[in-house]
Coordinates of C-alpha atoms and ligand atoms in Angstrom, one line a residue:
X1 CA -26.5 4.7 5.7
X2 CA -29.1 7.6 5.8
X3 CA -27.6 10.8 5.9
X4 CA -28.7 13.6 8.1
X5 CA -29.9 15.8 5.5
X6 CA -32.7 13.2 4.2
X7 CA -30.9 12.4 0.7
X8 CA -30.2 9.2 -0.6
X9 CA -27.3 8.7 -2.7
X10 CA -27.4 6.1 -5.3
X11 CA -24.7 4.6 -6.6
X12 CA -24.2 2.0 -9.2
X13 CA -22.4 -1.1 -7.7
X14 CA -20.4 -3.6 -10.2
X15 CA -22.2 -7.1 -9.3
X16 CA -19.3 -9.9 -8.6
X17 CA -20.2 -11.4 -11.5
X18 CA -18.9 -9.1 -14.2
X19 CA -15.7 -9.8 -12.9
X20 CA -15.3 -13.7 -14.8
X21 CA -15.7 -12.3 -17.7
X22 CA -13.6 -9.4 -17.7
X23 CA -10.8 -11.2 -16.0
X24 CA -11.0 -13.8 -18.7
X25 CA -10.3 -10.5 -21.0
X26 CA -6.8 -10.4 -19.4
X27 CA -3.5 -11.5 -21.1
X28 CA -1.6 -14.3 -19.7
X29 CA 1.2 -12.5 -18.5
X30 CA -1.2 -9.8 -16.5
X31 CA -1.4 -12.0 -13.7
X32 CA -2.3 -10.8 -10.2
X33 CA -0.8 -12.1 -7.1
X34 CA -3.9 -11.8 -4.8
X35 CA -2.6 -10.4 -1.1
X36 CA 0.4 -10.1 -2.9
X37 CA 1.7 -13.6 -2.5
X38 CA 4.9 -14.9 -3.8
X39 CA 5.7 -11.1 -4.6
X40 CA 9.2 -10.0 -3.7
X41 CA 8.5 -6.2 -3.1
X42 CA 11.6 -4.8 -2.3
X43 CA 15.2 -6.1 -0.7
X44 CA 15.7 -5.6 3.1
X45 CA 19.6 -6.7 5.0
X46 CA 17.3 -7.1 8.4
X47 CA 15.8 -9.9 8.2
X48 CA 15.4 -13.3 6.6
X49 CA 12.4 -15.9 7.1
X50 CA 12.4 -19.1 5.4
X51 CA 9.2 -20.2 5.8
X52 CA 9.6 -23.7 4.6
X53 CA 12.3 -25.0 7.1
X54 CA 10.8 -22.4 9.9
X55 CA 14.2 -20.5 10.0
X56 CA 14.5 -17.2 11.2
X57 CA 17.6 -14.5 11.0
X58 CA 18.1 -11.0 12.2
X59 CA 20.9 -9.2 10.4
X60 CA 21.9 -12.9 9.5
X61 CA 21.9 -14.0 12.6
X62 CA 19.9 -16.8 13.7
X63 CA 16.8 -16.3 16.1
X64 CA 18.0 -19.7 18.6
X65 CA 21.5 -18.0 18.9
X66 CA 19.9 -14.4 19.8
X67 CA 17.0 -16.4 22.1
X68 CA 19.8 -17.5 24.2
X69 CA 22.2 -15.4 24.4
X70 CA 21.1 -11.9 23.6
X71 CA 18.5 -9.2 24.9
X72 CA 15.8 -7.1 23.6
X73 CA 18.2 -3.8 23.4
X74 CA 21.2 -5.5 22.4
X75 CA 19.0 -6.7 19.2
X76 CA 17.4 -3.8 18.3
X77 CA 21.3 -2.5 18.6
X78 CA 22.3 -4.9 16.2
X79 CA 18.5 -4.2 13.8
X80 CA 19.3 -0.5 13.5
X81 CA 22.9 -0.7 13.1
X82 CA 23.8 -4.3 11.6
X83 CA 26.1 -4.6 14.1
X84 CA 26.2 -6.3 17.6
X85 CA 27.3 -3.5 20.4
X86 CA 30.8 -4.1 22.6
X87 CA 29.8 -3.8 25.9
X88 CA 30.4 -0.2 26.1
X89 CA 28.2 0.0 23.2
X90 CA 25.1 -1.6 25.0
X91 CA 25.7 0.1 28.4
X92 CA 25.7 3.5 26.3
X93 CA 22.6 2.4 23.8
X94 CA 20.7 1.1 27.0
X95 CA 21.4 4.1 29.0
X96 CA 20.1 6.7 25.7
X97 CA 16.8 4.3 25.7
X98 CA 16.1 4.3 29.6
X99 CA 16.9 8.7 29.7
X100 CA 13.7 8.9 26.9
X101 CA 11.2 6.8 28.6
X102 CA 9.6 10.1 29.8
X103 CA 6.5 11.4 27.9
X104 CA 5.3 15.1 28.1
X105 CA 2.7 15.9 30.3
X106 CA 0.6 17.1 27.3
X107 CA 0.3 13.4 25.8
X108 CA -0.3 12.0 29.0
X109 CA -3.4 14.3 29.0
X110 CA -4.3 13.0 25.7
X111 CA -3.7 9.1 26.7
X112 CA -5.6 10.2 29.7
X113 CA -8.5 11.5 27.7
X114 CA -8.6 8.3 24.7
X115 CA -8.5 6.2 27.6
X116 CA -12.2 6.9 28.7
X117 CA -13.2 6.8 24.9
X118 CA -11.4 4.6 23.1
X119 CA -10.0 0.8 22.5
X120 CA -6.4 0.8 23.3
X121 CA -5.1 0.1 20.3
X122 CA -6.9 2.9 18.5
X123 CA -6.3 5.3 21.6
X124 CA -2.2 4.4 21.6
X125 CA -2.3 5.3 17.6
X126 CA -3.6 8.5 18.3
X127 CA -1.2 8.9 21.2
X128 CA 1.6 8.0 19.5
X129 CA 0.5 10.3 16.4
X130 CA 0.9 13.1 18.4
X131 CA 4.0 11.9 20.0
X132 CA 5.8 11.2 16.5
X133 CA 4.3 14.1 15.1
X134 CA 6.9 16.3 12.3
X135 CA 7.9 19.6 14.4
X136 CA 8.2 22.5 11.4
X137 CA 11.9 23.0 11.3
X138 CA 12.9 19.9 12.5
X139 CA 15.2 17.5 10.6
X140 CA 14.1 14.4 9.5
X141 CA 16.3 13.5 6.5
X142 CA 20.2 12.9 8.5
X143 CA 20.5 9.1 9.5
X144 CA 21.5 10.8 13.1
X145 CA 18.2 12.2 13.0
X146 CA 16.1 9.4 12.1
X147 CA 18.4 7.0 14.7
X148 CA 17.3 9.3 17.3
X149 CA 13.8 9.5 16.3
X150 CA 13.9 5.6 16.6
X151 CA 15.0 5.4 20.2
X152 CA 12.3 8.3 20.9
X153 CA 9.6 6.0 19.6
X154 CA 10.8 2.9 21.2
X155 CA 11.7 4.4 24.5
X156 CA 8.6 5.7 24.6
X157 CA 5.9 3.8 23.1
X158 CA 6.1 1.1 26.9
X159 CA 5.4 4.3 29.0
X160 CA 2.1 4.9 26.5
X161 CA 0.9 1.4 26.9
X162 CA 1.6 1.1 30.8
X163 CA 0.2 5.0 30.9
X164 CA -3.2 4.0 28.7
X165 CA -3.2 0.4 31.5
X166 CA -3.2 1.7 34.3
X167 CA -5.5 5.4 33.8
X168 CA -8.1 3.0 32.3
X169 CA -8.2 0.8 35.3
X170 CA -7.9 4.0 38.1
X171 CA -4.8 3.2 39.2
X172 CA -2.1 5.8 39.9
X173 CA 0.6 5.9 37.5
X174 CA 4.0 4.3 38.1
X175 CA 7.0 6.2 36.8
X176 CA 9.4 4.1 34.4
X177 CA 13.1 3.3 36.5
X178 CA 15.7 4.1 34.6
X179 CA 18.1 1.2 36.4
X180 CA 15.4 -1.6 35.1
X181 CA 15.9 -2.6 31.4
X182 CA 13.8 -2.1 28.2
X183 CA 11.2 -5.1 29.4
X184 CA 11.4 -5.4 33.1
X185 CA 11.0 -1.8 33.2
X186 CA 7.9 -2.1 31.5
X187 CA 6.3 -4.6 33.7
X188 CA 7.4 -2.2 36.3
X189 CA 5.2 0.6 35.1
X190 CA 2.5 -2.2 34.3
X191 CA 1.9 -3.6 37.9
X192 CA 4.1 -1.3 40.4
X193 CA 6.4 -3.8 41.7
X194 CA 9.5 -5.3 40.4
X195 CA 9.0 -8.3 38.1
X196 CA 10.9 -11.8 39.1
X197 CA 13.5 -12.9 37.5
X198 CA 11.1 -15.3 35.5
X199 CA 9.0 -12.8 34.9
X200 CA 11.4 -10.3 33.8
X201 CA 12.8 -13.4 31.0
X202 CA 9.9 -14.0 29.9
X203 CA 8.7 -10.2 28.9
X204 CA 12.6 -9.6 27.8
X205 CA 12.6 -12.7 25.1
X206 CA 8.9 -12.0 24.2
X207 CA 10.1 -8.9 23.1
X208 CA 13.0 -9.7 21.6
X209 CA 11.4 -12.5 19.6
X210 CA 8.1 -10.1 18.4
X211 CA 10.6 -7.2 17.3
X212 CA 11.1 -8.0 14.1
X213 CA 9.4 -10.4 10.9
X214 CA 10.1 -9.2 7.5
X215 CA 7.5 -7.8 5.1
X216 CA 4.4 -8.3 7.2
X217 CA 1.6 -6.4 6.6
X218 CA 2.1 -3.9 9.0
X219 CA 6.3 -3.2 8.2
X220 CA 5.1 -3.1 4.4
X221 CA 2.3 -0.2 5.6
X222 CA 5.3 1.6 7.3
X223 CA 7.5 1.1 4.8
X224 CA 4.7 2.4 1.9
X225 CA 4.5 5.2 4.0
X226 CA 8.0 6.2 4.3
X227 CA 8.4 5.6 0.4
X228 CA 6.6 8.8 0.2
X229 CA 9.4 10.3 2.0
X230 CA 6.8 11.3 4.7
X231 CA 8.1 11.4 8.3
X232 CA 8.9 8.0 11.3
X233 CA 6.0 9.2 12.9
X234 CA 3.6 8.8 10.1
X235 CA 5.0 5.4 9.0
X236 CA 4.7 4.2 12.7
X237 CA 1.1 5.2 12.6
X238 CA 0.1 3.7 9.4
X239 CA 1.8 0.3 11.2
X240 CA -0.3 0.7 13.9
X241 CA -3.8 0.8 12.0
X242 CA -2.5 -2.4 10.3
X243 CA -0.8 -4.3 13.1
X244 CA -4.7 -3.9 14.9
X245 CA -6.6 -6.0 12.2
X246 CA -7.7 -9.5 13.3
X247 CA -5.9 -11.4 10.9
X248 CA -2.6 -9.8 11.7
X249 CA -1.5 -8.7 15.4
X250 CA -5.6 -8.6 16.5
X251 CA -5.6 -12.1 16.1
X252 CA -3.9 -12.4 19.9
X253 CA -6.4 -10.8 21.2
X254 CA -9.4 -13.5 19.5
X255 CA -7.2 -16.5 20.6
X256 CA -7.0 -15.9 24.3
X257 CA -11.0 -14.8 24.2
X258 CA -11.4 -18.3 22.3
X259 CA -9.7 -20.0 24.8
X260 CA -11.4 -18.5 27.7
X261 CA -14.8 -19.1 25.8
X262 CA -13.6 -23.0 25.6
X263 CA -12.3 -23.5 29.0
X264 CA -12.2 -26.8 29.4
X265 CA -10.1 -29.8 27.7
X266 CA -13.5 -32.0 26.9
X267 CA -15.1 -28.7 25.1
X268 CA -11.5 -28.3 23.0
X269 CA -12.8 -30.9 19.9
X270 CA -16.5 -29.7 20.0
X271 CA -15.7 -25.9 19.8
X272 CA -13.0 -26.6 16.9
X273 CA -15.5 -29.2 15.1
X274 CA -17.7 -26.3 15.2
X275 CA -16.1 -23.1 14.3
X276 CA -14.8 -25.5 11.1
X277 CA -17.8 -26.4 10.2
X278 CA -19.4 -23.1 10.1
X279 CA -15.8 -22.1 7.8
X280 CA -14.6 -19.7 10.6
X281 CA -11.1 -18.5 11.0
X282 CA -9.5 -20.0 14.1
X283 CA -7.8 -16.7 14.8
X284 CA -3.6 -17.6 15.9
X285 CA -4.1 -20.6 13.0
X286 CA -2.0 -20.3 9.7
X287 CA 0.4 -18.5 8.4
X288 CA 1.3 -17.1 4.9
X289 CA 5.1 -17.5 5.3
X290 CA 5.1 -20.6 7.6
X291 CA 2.9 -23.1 5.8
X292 CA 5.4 -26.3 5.9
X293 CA 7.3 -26.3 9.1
X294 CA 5.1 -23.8 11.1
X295 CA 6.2 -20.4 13.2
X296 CA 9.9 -20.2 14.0
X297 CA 9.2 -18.1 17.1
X298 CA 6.3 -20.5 18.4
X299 CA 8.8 -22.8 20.2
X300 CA 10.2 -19.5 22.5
X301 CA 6.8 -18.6 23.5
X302 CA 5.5 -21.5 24.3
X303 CA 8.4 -22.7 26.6
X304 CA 8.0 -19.2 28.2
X305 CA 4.5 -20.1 28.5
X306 CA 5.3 -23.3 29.9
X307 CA 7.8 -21.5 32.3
X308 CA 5.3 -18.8 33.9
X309 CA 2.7 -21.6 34.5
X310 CA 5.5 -24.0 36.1
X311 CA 6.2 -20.6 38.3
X312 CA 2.6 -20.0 39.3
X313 CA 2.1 -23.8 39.2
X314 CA -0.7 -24.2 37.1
X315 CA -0.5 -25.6 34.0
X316 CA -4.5 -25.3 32.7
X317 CA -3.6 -22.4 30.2
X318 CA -0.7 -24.8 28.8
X319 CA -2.4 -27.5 28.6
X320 CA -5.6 -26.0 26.9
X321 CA -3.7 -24.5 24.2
X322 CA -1.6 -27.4 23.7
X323 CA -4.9 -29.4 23.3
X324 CA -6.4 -26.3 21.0
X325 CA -3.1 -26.7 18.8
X326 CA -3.2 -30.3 18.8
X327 CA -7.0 -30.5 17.5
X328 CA -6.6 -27.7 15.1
X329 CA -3.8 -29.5 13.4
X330 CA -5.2 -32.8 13.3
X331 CA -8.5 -31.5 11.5
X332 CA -7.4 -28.2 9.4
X333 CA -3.9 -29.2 9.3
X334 CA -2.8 -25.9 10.4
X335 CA 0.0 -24.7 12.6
X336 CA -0.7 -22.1 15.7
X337 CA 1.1 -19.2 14.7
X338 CA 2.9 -16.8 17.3
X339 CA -0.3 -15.0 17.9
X340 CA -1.8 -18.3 20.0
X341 CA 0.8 -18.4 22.5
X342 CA 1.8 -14.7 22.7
X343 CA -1.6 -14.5 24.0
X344 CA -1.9 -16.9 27.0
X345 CA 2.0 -16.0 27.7
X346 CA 1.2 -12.2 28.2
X347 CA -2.2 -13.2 30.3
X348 CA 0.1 -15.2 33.0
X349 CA 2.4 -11.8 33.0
X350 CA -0.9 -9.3 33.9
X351 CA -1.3 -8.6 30.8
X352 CA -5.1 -7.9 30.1
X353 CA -6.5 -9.2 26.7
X354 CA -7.1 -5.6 25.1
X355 CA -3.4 -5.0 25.3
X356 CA -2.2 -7.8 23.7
X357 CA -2.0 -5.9 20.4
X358 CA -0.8 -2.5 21.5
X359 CA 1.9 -4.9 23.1
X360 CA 2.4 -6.5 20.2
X361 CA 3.1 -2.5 18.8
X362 CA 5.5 -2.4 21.6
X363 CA 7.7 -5.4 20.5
X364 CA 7.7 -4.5 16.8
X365 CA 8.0 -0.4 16.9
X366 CA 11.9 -1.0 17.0
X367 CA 11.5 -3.5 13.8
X368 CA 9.1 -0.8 12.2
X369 CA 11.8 2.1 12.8
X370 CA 14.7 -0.2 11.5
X371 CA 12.5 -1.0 8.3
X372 CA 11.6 2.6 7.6
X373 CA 15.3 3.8 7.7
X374 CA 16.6 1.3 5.3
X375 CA 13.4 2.2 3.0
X376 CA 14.8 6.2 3.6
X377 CA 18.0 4.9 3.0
X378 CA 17.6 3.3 -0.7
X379 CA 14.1 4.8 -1.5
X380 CA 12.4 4.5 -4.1
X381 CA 8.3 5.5 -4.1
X382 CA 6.1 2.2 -3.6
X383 CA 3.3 2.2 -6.1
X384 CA 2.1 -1.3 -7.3
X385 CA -0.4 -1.3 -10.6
X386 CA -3.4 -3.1 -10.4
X387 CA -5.3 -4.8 -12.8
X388 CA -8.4 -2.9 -13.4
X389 CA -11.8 -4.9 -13.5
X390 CA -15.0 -2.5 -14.1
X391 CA -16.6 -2.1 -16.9
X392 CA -15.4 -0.1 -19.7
X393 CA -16.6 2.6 -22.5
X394 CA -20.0 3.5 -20.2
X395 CA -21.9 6.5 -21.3
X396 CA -22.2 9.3 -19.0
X397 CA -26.3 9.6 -18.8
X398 CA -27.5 13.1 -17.1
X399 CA -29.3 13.6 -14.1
X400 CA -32.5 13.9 -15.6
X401 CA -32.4 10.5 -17.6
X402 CA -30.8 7.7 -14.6
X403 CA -33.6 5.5 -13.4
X404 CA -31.3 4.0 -10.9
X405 CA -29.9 0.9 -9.8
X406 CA -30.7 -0.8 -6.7
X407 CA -27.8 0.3 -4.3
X408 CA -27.5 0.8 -0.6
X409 CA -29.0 3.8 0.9
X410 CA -26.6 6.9 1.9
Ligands
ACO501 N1 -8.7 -21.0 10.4 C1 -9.3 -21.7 9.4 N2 -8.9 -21.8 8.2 C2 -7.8 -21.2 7.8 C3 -7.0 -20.4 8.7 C4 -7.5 -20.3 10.0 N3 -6.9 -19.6 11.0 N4 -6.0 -19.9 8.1 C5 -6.0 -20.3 6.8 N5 -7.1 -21.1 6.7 C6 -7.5 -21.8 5.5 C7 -8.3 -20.9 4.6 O1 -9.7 -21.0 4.8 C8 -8.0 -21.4 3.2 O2 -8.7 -22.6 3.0 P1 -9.3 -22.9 1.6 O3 -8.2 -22.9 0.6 O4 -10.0 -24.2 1.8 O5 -10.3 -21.7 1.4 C9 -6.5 -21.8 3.4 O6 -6.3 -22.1 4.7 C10 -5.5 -20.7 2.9 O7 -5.9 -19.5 3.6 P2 -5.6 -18.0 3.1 O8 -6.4 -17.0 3.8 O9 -5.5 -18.0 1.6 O10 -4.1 -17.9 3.6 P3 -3.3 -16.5 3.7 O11 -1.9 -16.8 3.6 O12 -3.9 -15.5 2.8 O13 -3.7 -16.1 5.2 C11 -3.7 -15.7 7.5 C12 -2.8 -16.1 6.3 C13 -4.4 -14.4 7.2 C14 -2.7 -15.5 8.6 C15 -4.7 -16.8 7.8 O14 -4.0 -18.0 8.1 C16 -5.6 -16.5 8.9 O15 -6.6 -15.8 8.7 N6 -5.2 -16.8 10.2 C17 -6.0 -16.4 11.3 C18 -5.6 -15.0 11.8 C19 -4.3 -15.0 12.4 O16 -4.0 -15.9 13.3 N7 -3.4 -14.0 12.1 C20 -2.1 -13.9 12.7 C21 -1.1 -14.2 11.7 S1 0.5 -14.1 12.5 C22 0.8 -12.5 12.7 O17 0.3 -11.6 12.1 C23 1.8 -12.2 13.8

């Protein structure tokens, strides 16, 4: 990069291959787990993944037996509080969510603003930055407090997405309904009309299946954050700038393009004989948990998938991803993760490609929140080591002597 003022910077960069050599100084027990794999980095009562039978648990209890029976509010109930509500208890906790769907009009003129500028994802961050953002004097460090700042971000963070939808596309904004729940409110906002009952499921299990999944990435970023005792808001935000990455929750967003770039059951082996050979990531392929018996939440998805097409009757979607999953298994031997059928799902409800991730955001905001309380609640400050690689013992040289190595321009 040449910077405006005509100087170039130069900088010494360590070539890759020092590093052999000073690895190879390292003792035995120094090992590093690369991405952190097969770390345990802290204990968590939310949620347990066994990645090798595909079994999933939220607050112990199994994701079939919530998929069935439960909804999105009645499990983020049972996330935040370990406990499943009476009915009382739900009507009450759904009632607190529906009165805080309301945004001020001052972040609506922000969303309105990022909207013309910016990729969703990165204009919702900012949105919800502001949104989150620590008011001087107010408390942040009672449980109550935190609990309430959870249903403000979750309550929320739909209007922002539905908001960001439709200002970007011209179309005038739909107020959220307080009689429609968590999802089918949200599809409200989305496309102005009430959703089916299909519809309505669909978006309602999506959610409740997405809201939650351990130590990810982007619930360890929000965790991190909190660890420093900062505030929700800035733990949500740090989630949100690693949820957006393509091999996390981005990855939706390259599966659907890759499936409307292949189109067509006879171009489904080519394209994947192809982006194999040339070593490319099939984005909504593999997972670091789910290796042996693939994603526990794929078999929800895709039977919503399968249900949505069946109601629009036309299976094409289904049956290319089926296809897509099929050929990608019998040649990498790799599972489709969530990602791949979140992403066709969410297209048959409306919902356009960029805002698969901030949806994505949406589902997991209640899982973030639950996550950062219990880090508040047993804290301790996350700092890993790291095993340091560079070169060692180098004299300082002055200005006057450095000939200078060959390093990128500034
Ligand atoms: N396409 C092609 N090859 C893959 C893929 C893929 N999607 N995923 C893994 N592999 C291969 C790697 O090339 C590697 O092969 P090699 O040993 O021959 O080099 C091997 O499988 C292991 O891959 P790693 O990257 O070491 O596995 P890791 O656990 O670190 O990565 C990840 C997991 C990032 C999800 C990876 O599978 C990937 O990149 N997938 C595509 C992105 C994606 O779908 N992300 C969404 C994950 S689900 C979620 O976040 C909700």
């Amino acid at each position: 990069m040449e910077m405006k003022t005509g100087f170039k910077l130069e900088t010494m960069l360590v070539s890759d291959n020092h590093l052999p050599t000073l690895l190879g100084e390292c003792l035995p027990e120094q090992r590093v787990y690369e991405g952190l794999e097969g770390v345990l980095a802290g204990r968590t009562a939310i949620c347990d993944i066994d990645g090798d039978v595909g079994a999933l648990q939220f607050r112990g209890i199994d994701i079939r037996e919530l998929a069935e029976h439960s909804n999105y509010e009645e499990v983020v109930y049972l996330l935040w509080t370990n406990e499943l509500p009476t009915s009382n208890q739900l009507w009450a906790f759904k009632a607190a969510l529906a009165a805080e769907r309301e945004v001020d009009a001052g972040i609506y003129e922000i969303l309105r603003f990022l909207s013309h500028y910016m990729k969703p994802m990165d204009a919702l961050r900012t949105a919800v930055s502001a949104l989150a953002s620590d008011n001087p004097g107010e408390d942040n460090t009672s449980p109550e407090s935190r609990l309430a700042k959870a249903i403000y971000l979750t309550a929320k963070f739909p209007t922002l997405v539905a908001y960001y939808c439709r200002e970007s596309q011209g179309k005038m904004w739909v107020r959220p309904d307080p009689k429609l729940d968590h999802a089918a409110n949200f599809l409200y906002m989305m496309h102005g009309r009430r959703p089916t009952p299909v519809e309505a499921r669909a978006m309602d299990l999506t959610m409740l299946v997405m809201v939650e999944h351990g130590f990810n990435a982007s619930t360890f970023a929000a965790r991190v954050t909190a660890s420093t005792l900062s505030d929700m808001g800035a733990a949500i935000t740090s989630a949100m700038g690693t949820l957006k990455g393509p091999l996390h929750g981005g990855a939706n967003q390259g599966a659907l393009e890759m499936l409307f770039e292949i189109g067509t059951l006879d171009r489904v082996e080519p394209y994947i004989d192809a982006a194999l050979s040339a070593k490319q990531r099939i984005l909504g392929f593999g997972h670091r948990i789910y290796r042996k018996a693939g994603d526990s939440r794929v078999p929800f998805i895709k039977n919503m998938l399968y249900q949505l097409c069946a109601q629009s009757g036309d299976f094409h979607l289904y049956e290319l991803a089926d296809a897509v999953a099929q050929t990608v298994w019998e040649k990498k031997r790799l599972f489709a993760n969530v990602d791949f059928y979140l992403a066709p799902m969410l297209h048959m409800l409306g919902i356009s490609v960029d805002l698969l991730t901030p949806f994505f955001a949406m589902c997991r905001i209640a899982g973030w929140t639950a996550h950062v309380m219990e880090q508040y609640a047993n804290n301790r400050l996350i700092r890993p080591g790291s095993l340091y690689v560079g070169p060692v013992g180098r004299p300082y040289i002055p200005l006057d002597q450095r000939e200078g190595a060959i390093v990128p321009n500034f």
